[in-house]
XYZ file of C-alpha atoms in Angstrom:
549
model
C -27.414 -12.629 18.198
C -26.755 -8.965 18.924
C -25.928 -9.686 22.542
C -23.550 -12.440 21.584
C -21.779 -10.336 18.966
C -20.389 -8.056 21.700
C -18.268 -10.902 23.008
C -14.658 -10.815 21.771
C -13.142 -14.081 20.577
C -9.723 -14.960 21.954
C -8.474 -15.556 18.426
C -9.431 -13.520 15.381
C -11.656 -16.143 13.751
C -14.892 -14.961 12.151
C -17.420 -17.613 13.160
C -20.707 -15.852 13.867
C -21.212 -16.010 17.625
C -24.290 -18.011 18.632
C -24.041 -18.307 22.405
C -22.052 -19.480 25.381
C -20.510 -21.924 26.221
C -20.592 -23.082 22.582
C -18.491 -20.129 21.329
C -15.807 -20.635 23.993
C -15.507 -24.319 23.109
C -15.123 -23.321 19.437
C -12.226 -21.062 20.469
C -10.663 -23.907 22.429
C -10.860 -26.255 19.431
C -9.233 -23.665 17.190
C -6.371 -23.416 19.656
C -6.082 -27.213 20.101
C -5.895 -27.897 16.360
C -3.415 -25.087 15.753
C -1.288 -26.203 18.690
C -1.584 -29.888 17.633
C -2.997 -30.986 20.968
C -3.267 -34.745 21.775
C -6.165 -36.651 20.212
C -7.858 -37.456 23.507
C -7.873 -33.757 24.475
C -9.461 -32.758 21.144
C -11.968 -35.603 21.368
C -13.022 -34.459 24.843
C -13.616 -30.866 23.704
C -15.674 -32.017 20.688
C -17.812 -34.109 23.050
C -18.378 -31.033 25.254
C -19.230 -28.973 22.153
C -21.818 -31.536 21.088
C -23.425 -31.485 24.551
C -23.520 -27.652 24.591
C -25.806 -27.589 21.530
C -28.806 -28.200 23.806
C -28.167 -24.771 25.364
C -28.428 -23.044 21.964
C -31.742 -21.487 20.929
C -33.870 -23.370 18.395
C -33.233 -20.928 15.539
C -29.470 -21.468 15.903
C -29.494 -25.168 16.615
C -28.939 -26.178 12.974
C -25.818 -24.050 12.512
C -24.474 -25.362 15.838
C -24.994 -28.969 14.705
C -23.243 -28.302 11.387
C -20.255 -26.885 13.272
C -20.090 -29.916 15.550
C -19.996 -32.155 12.462
C -17.254 -29.939 10.978
C -15.012 -30.429 14.022
C -15.706 -34.163 14.058
C -14.708 -34.351 10.378
C -11.565 -32.345 11.068
C -10.685 -34.668 13.927
C -11.179 -37.726 11.688
C -8.982 -36.143 9.007
C -6.248 -35.575 11.596
C -6.557 -39.258 12.500
C -6.215 -40.126 8.762
C -9.682 -41.733 8.735
C -10.439 -39.975 5.465
C -13.573 -41.769 4.261
C -15.368 -41.153 7.572
C -14.141 -37.553 7.588
C -15.624 -36.897 4.132
C -18.913 -38.583 5.019
C -19.240 -36.466 8.194
C -18.309 -33.311 6.287
C -21.040 -33.977 3.717
C -23.603 -34.007 6.537
C -22.173 -30.750 7.896
C -22.449 -29.075 4.487
C -26.040 -30.284 4.084
C -26.961 -28.362 7.259
C -25.064 -25.203 6.303
C -26.920 -22.078 5.206
C -24.341 -20.916 2.664
C -25.870 -17.454 2.295
C -26.291 -16.565 5.954
C -23.179 -18.444 7.092
C -20.751 -18.037 4.199
C -17.737 -18.243 6.509
C -18.868 -21.677 7.746
C -19.256 -22.908 4.168
C -15.754 -21.720 3.216
C -14.173 -23.406 6.247
C -15.985 -26.662 5.488
C -15.035 -26.671 1.810
C -11.395 -25.950 2.699
C -11.434 -29.139 4.763
C -13.184 -30.983 1.925
C -10.584 -30.023 -0.672
C -7.626 -30.880 1.586
C -9.136 -34.284 2.401
C -10.425 -35.372 -1.006
C -7.747 -36.136 -3.608
C -10.303 -36.685 -6.366
C -11.670 -33.142 -6.437
C -11.283 -30.991 -9.536
C -8.095 -28.914 -9.490
C -9.757 -25.877 -11.021
C -12.466 -25.996 -8.345
C -9.801 -26.196 -5.638
C -7.929 -23.239 -7.090
C -11.119 -21.146 -7.308
C -12.111 -22.053 -3.758
C -8.733 -21.158 -2.245
C -8.731 -17.836 -4.123
C -12.238 -17.066 -2.821
C -11.253 -18.103 0.704
C -8.100 -15.936 0.623
C -10.056 -12.882 -0.526
C -12.866 -13.420 1.977
C -10.528 -14.076 4.920
C -8.611 -10.922 4.042
C -11.799 -8.843 3.759
C -13.106 -9.935 7.188
C -9.679 -9.769 8.871
C -9.358 -13.471 9.718
C -5.558 -13.728 9.649
C -5.241 -17.390 10.828
C -7.714 -18.667 8.214
C -5.938 -16.566 5.603
C -2.655 -18.237 6.619
C -4.274 -21.689 6.563
C -5.578 -21.035 3.037
C -2.165 -19.774 1.926
C -0.643 -23.129 2.989
C -3.341 -25.019 1.080
C -2.758 -22.860 -1.994
C 0.996 -23.422 -1.721
C 0.567 -27.202 -1.545
C -1.832 -27.148 -4.509
C 0.545 -25.063 -6.613
C 3.419 -27.401 -5.746
C 1.297 -30.387 -6.833
C 0.804 -28.839 -10.268
C 4.490 -27.922 -10.633
C 4.303 -24.194 -9.832
C 7.128 -24.348 -7.271
C 8.029 -20.638 -7.149
C 4.424 -19.601 -6.652
C 4.062 -22.328 -4.031
C 7.017 -20.920 -2.059
C 5.474 -17.450 -2.263
C 2.234 -18.640 -0.661
C 4.042 -20.668 2.000
C 6.129 -17.606 2.872
C 2.925 -15.549 3.054
C 1.470 -18.145 5.427
C 4.505 -17.807 7.718
C 4.015 -14.039 7.873
C 0.300 -14.322 8.622
C 0.666 -16.988 11.297
C 3.507 -15.012 12.901
C 1.167 -12.026 13.176
C -1.522 -14.265 14.685
C 1.011 -15.686 17.173
C 0.910 -19.338 16.063
C 4.644 -20.062 16.154
C 4.256 -23.821 16.020
C 2.458 -23.684 12.666
C 5.228 -21.472 11.271
C 7.782 -24.063 12.342
C 5.736 -26.968 10.952
C 5.257 -25.139 7.670
C 8.966 -25.766 7.136
C 7.976 -29.347 6.189
C 5.933 -27.972 3.277
C 8.757 -25.628 2.256
C 11.288 -28.494 2.330
C 9.016 -30.637 0.143
C 8.618 -27.828 -2.417
C 12.375 -27.272 -2.519
C 13.001 -30.999 -3.044
C 10.401 -31.144 -5.811
C 12.055 -28.108 -7.417
C 15.429 -29.914 -7.513
C 16.924 -28.258 -4.417
C 17.041 -31.409 -2.301
C 20.009 -30.318 -0.190
C 18.199 -27.172 0.938
C 15.079 -29.190 1.671
C 17.015 -31.781 3.696
C 18.775 -29.013 5.621
C 15.404 -27.572 6.695
C 14.138 -31.017 7.733
C 17.241 -31.736 9.817
C 16.775 -28.415 11.608
C 13.142 -29.264 12.326
C 14.098 -32.685 13.677
C 15.954 -31.003 16.560
C 13.520 -28.116 17.069
C 12.202 -28.093 20.674
C 8.879 -26.611 19.520
C 8.057 -29.896 17.744
C 9.438 -32.105 20.502
C 5.993 -33.349 21.614
C 4.378 -33.274 18.178
C 4.375 -36.910 17.069
C 2.849 -36.247 13.658
C 5.323 -33.480 12.792
C 8.461 -35.343 13.894
C 7.187 -38.505 12.216
C 6.651 -36.645 8.932
C 10.091 -35.025 9.131
C 11.823 -38.352 9.800
C 9.924 -40.124 7.022
C 10.727 -37.377 4.501
C 14.423 -37.457 5.453
C 14.518 -41.229 4.960
C 12.779 -40.884 1.565
C 15.446 -38.367 0.546
C 18.568 -40.016 2.015
C 17.563 -43.713 2.595
C 19.473 -43.549 5.874
C 18.059 -46.164 8.237
C 18.198 -44.099 11.499
C 15.560 -41.715 10.140
C 13.228 -44.608 9.330
C 13.762 -46.159 12.764
C 13.028 -42.808 14.437
C 9.730 -42.502 12.549
C 8.788 -46.112 13.311
C 9.681 -46.036 17.010
C 7.518 -42.946 17.523
C 4.283 -44.658 16.505
C 4.823 -48.402 16.891
C 3.185 -48.631 20.332
C 0.243 -46.301 19.635
C -3.044 -47.811 18.399
C -3.831 -44.463 16.738
C -1.110 -45.029 14.134
C -1.601 -48.677 13.113
C -2.204 -47.532 9.523
C 1.303 -46.034 9.525
C 2.911 -48.807 11.555
C 2.278 -51.434 8.861
C 3.709 -49.072 6.244
C 6.890 -48.453 8.265
C 7.342 -52.190 8.911
C 7.148 -52.779 5.177
C 9.809 -50.100 4.619
C 12.021 -51.621 7.328
C 11.703 -55.014 5.602
C 12.863 -53.364 2.350
C 15.719 -51.507 4.099
C 17.003 -54.744 5.688
C 16.708 -56.538 2.359
C 18.974 -53.881 0.803
C 21.417 -54.466 3.670
C 21.084 -58.255 3.176
C 19.736 -58.689 6.718
C 17.278 -61.356 5.589
C 16.196 -62.454 9.072
C 15.125 -58.872 9.820
C 13.437 -58.721 6.427
C 11.329 -61.751 7.304
C 10.593 -60.391 10.797
C 9.304 -57.015 9.608
C 7.401 -58.558 6.683
C 5.391 -60.714 9.079
C 4.652 -57.713 11.305
C 3.587 -55.655 8.265
C 1.233 -58.431 7.141
C -0.437 -58.361 10.574
C -1.095 -54.599 10.269
C -2.215 -54.779 6.639
C -5.987 -54.617 7.435
C -5.467 -51.199 9.063
C -3.573 -49.678 6.133
C -5.823 -47.483 3.947
C -3.357 -45.938 1.499
C -3.020 -48.012 -1.700
C 0.581 -46.972 -2.199
C 1.398 -48.158 1.329
C -0.400 -51.459 0.698
C 1.553 -51.961 -2.522
C 4.862 -51.469 -0.670
C 3.819 -53.981 2.006
C 2.816 -56.650 -0.558
C 6.041 -56.073 -2.468
C 8.118 -56.717 0.644
C 6.038 -59.758 1.655
C 6.811 -61.098 -1.799
C 10.552 -60.520 -1.137
C 10.197 -62.450 2.113
C 8.546 -65.349 0.256
C 11.420 -65.354 -2.232
C 13.845 -65.567 0.691
C 11.778 -68.511 2.034
C 11.935 -70.081 -1.434
C 8.179 -69.937 -1.889
C 7.843 -68.728 -5.489
C 4.080 -69.397 -5.727
C 3.339 -67.244 -2.690
C 5.778 -64.629 -4.017
C 3.867 -64.585 -7.331
C 0.567 -64.015 -5.524
C 2.150 -61.122 -3.607
C 3.468 -59.743 -6.880
C -0.009 -59.831 -8.429
C -1.500 -58.059 -5.418
C 1.314 -55.503 -5.523
C 0.585 -54.755 -9.197
C -3.139 -54.443 -8.508
C -2.494 -51.801 -5.884
C 0.067 -50.096 -8.124
C -2.612 -49.899 -10.830
C -4.905 -48.235 -8.303
C -2.100 -45.834 -7.431
C -1.620 -45.057 -11.143
C -5.323 -44.329 -11.452
C -4.948 -41.956 -8.525
C -1.924 -40.384 -10.189
C -3.954 -39.973 -13.362
C -6.592 -38.208 -11.283
C -3.839 -36.059 -9.826
C -2.652 -35.250 -13.347
C -6.201 -34.263 -14.285
C -6.280 -32.132 -11.140
C -2.963 -30.567 -12.154
C -4.112 -29.820 -15.696
C -7.467 -28.406 -14.609
C -5.793 -26.247 -11.978
C -3.263 -25.033 -14.539
C -6.123 -24.233 -16.912
C -7.896 -22.277 -14.186
C -4.654 -20.447 -13.388
C -4.260 -19.661 -17.075
C -7.765 -18.185 -17.173
C -7.098 -16.132 -14.052
C -3.758 -14.908 -15.374
C -5.367 -14.032 -18.733
C -8.080 -12.095 -16.893
C -5.425 -10.392 -14.792
C -3.358 -9.546 -17.880
C -6.457 -8.184 -19.616
C -7.316 -6.088 -16.572
C -3.757 -4.768 -16.464
C -3.971 -3.940 -20.204
C -7.293 -2.145 -19.702
C -5.892 -0.273 -16.743
C -2.798 0.739 -18.704
C -4.931 1.886 -21.646
C -7.071 3.963 -19.326
C -3.926 5.427 -17.771
C -2.538 6.215 -21.246
C -5.807 7.898 -22.296
C -5.953 9.827 -19.040
C -2.292 10.777 -19.528
C -2.960 12.010 -23.058
C -5.951 14.025 -21.870
C -3.914 15.498 -19.028
C -1.038 16.366 -21.372
C -3.423 17.933 -23.898
C -5.172 19.838 -21.125
C -1.815 20.979 -19.785
C -0.704 22.177 -23.229
C -3.976 24.064 -23.834
C -3.808 25.554 -20.350
C -0.181 26.547 -20.924
C -1.073 28.172 -24.262
C -3.953 30.098 -22.699
C -1.819 31.215 -19.773
C 1.035 32.094 -22.108
C -1.351 34.082 -24.307
C -2.728 35.930 -21.288
C 0.789 36.620 -20.026
C 1.783 37.827 -23.489
C -1.122 40.290 -23.450
C -0.074 41.452 -20.017
C 3.516 41.863 -21.186
C 2.372 43.849 -24.240
C 0.171 46.053 -22.044
C 3.052 46.490 -19.607
C 5.360 47.430 -22.462
C 2.782 49.941 -23.709
C 2.471 51.400 -20.229
C 6.236 51.591 -19.880
C 6.434 53.264 -23.273
C 3.763 55.796 -22.310
C 5.503 56.356 -19.014
C 8.810 56.889 -20.732
C 7.172 59.361 -23.124
C 5.636 61.186 -20.169
C 9.001 61.300 -18.408
C 10.644 62.717 -21.490
C 7.837 65.229 -21.962
C 7.965 66.376 -18.346
C 11.712 66.751 -18.617
C 11.293 68.743 -21.835
C 8.541 70.851 -20.274
C 10.659 71.515 -17.208
C 13.575 72.517 -19.417
C 11.305 74.745 -21.544
C 9.913 76.430 -18.442
C 13.390 76.940 -17.102
C 14.714 78.366 -20.414
C 11.683 80.654 -20.862
C 11.938 81.858 -17.292
C 15.655 82.514 -17.753
C 14.943 84.448 -20.944
C 12.208 86.554 -19.339
C 14.422 87.185 -16.332
C 17.183 88.411 -18.650
C 14.738 90.699 -20.493
C 13.515 92.022 -17.164
C 17.081 92.818 -16.120
C 17.767 94.631 -19.402
C 14.555 96.670 -19.007
C 15.605 97.611 -15.512
C 18.992 98.808 -16.803
C 17.350 100.703 -19.692
C 14.967 102.393 -17.262
C 17.811 103.423 -14.990
C 19.809 104.816 -17.929
C 16.772 106.663 -19.297
C 16.619 104.749 -22.534
C 12.953 103.919 -21.922
C 10.200 105.735 -20.169
C 9.565 104.838 -16.575
C 5.913 104.027 -17.137
C 6.527 101.842 -20.189
C 9.321 99.994 -18.366
C 7.169 99.261 -15.320
C 4.343 98.085 -17.567
C 6.642 95.631 -19.406
C 8.186 94.411 -16.138
C 4.739 93.752 -14.729
C 3.736 91.770 -17.832
C 6.960 89.680 -17.714
C 6.543 89.023 -14.001
C 2.981 87.856 -14.581
C 4.188 85.410 -17.246
C 6.882 84.131 -14.871
C 4.357 83.440 -12.132
C 1.585 81.951 -14.269
C 3.063 80.103 -17.194
C 0.894 78.034 -19.509
C 3.569 75.307 -19.362
C 2.887 74.722 -15.672
C -0.405 73.022 -16.476
C 1.360 70.681 -18.931
C 4.043 70.002 -16.308
C 1.492 68.981 -13.710
C -0.385 66.719 -16.123
C 2.816 64.893 -17.104
C 3.934 64.699 -13.488
C 0.640 63.026 -12.504
C 1.076 60.476 -15.307
C 4.548 59.513 -14.070
C 3.631 59.719 -10.383
C -0.116 58.965 -10.187
C -2.039 60.354 -7.197
C 1.143 61.718 -5.578
C -0.219 65.249 -5.255
C -3.629 63.862 -4.238
C -2.115 61.814 -1.406
C 0.026 64.779 -0.382
C -3.068 66.955 -0.047
C -4.823 64.187 1.938
C -1.896 64.222 4.364
C -2.067 68.042 4.679
C -5.254 69.573 3.159
C -4.218 73.207 3.846
C -0.944 72.842 1.912
C -0.340 75.728 -0.544
C 0.320 75.160 -4.260
C 3.887 76.436 -3.876
C 4.647 73.622 -1.412
C 3.011 71.079 -3.755
C 5.271 72.320 -6.547
C 8.305 72.152 -4.223
C 7.454 68.539 -3.309
C 7.143 67.638 -7.025
C 10.551 69.163 -7.798
C 12.105 67.341 -4.814
C 10.614 64.020 -5.998
C 12.254 64.716 -9.392
C 15.538 64.949 -7.381
C 16.277 68.543 -8.505
C 18.799 70.414 -6.365
C 17.998 73.590 -4.420
C 19.625 75.856 -6.990
C 17.536 74.531 -9.850
C 14.373 74.556 -7.754
C 15.096 78.166 -6.846
C 15.483 79.005 -10.525
C 12.188 77.303 -11.455
C 10.296 78.884 -8.553
C 12.022 82.259 -9.019
C 13.207 82.442 -5.422
C 16.580 82.367 -3.754
C 18.257 79.038 -2.793
C 18.037 80.083 0.875
C 14.303 80.470 0.418
C 14.164 76.910 -0.974
C 15.823 75.562 2.174
C 13.398 77.481 4.361
C 10.471 76.236 2.270
C 11.668 72.635 2.677
C 11.821 73.046 6.455
C 8.323 74.567 6.575
C 6.972 71.692 4.407
C 8.422 69.173 6.887
C 6.728 70.999 9.735
C 3.369 71.120 7.973
C 3.590 67.379 7.207
C 4.482 66.716 10.872
C 7.322 64.351 10.041
C 9.127 62.578 12.906
C 12.697 63.646 13.633
C 14.179 60.375 12.340
C 12.522 60.695 8.892
C 13.765 62.999 6.150
C 11.460 64.884 3.799
C 12.996 63.138 0.763
C 12.397 59.599 2.175
C 8.822 60.502 3.117
C 8.040 61.788 -0.378
C 9.557 58.666 -1.972
C 7.577 56.334 0.295
C 4.408 58.307 -0.401
C 4.996 57.900 -4.123
C 5.974 54.168 -3.845
C 2.617 53.331 -2.238
C 1.259 53.254 -5.757
C-alpha cells in the first residue's frame, strides 16, 4: 500500500490506491463518466477493470471487487436501468469496509441516493452534507462539485430554489477548478430547471436554447436530448420534440425513451388535428411499451393509445386504455406522495441543521460578548492603573520642578547676597585705605582690618551654600568637569559655574574679585585645560556637559 500511495492520480480523486493497472483504469473511468464517453467505451473499460482484479493482492481483492460493482452500477444508472443499478450497488456496499474505506462508502451512497427516489429526504440531506465536508477535507474537488450538484437538485425538489442555485453555482466553480468544462456546461440544464421551477421560465428557456447550440455538447446525446425535451415541455413547440426523438429513435440503448417520445408525438399531432400521425405514433409507442420503465411515461403512452382508439371509434378499447392510464397515474401519485415525504423530511432535517447553526451562532456571539466585556473591563482597569501611575509620576515631577525652582531662587538669592556683601566689604576696604592715607587710623590697625576683610572676601560662608544649590540645579556638573580635567583648580570650577549661569564677564569679575580682563584670560586658560577643539566654544561645551544629565 505504501508503494502504491506514491503514485499520483491524474485527477484529484481520493480512492485509496491498491495497485496497477487497476488504479489507472479507475482514473480512466472517472474521466469517461465526467466526459460522457460513449456506452461501449465505458463498458470496455469496466470489463478491463474486472479482469485486472486478479492482479490485486488477496488482502485488497475485496475492495477491488466492490469498486468494480460500483462502476457497473454507475454504468447501469447512466443507461437508466435503475433496478439493476440498485441491486448491483447493494452488493458493492456489502463488500465495503466503511471504516477503512470511508471514501468508497460515500461515493457508493451518493450513487444510491441519486438513483433511488424512495430514500428518506433527511437521510439524503445528511449524506450530502457529510460528503461535502469530507470531500473538502481531503481535497477532492471533483467529488465536492458532484455532491454540490446533488445537493442543489435535492434542495430544488423540496422547494428551496435560492439555496439550490447557490449549490449549483458552487459546483460550477469547483468543476472549473478541476478542469471539467463539459460538466459546467451541462450543469446549465439543472440551473434552467431550478429557474423554471422558481417561476423564471424565460430565463430557464434562454439557458436551454444556448445549450442546444453549444459545440461542447454536440456529441452528447443524453445532454442534447434532455435540453430538447425540457424546451418542448416549456414551450410545446414541435421542433424541439422532433429533435429529441430523432436523436434516439435508431439507438437500441434508448428504447425506453423512444416509446415515451412516440407517445408525446401522438399527443402533439392530436393537438394539431393530424389524426393519421396520431394513429401512426400511437402504434409505434405501443410496440415500445414493454421497454418503458417510468410509470409516468407509461401513463402518457396509454393515454395517447386511448386517443387513437377514440379516433378509430373503438370506445371499449379506449376505456381499457383509460383504466390502464389511471392505474399508472395512481402509481405516479404514490411516487409523488413519497417525494412529498422526502421533501418534508429533508425540510425537517434542514430545520434541525439551521436551528443547530443558529444556536452555535448565538453561543459564539455570547462568548464574543463575554470576551468583549472582559476585554473592556481589563482595558478600563489597566487604564486606571496606568493613569494612577502616571499621576504619581506627574506629582513627583511637579515636586521635583518645585524643588528645582526653589533651588534656582535660592542660588540666585545666594549669588546676590554674596555679590552685595562683597561689594559692601570692598567699599569698607576702600574707606579704610583712604582713612589710613589721611592718618585718621593707625597704619597697623588699618592693615589688620584690611586683612580680615580680604579673608572674608576670599572665603565666604555663602560659597558653600552656593555650591550646594548649584549642584541641586545642575547635578554632577562639577563632578563631570573634574573627570574631564582632574587637575582643574577651584577657581576654574567656580568660573565654569558662573558661565553656565550665563553671567557676563563684568559680574563674574565682581564675584571673583578680579578684573574683567582677568576673566577673559581665565576663560581662555580653561578652554586650553579642557582641550576643546577650535570649532567648539567653551559655552557650548559647558551646556552640553550639563545636558548629559
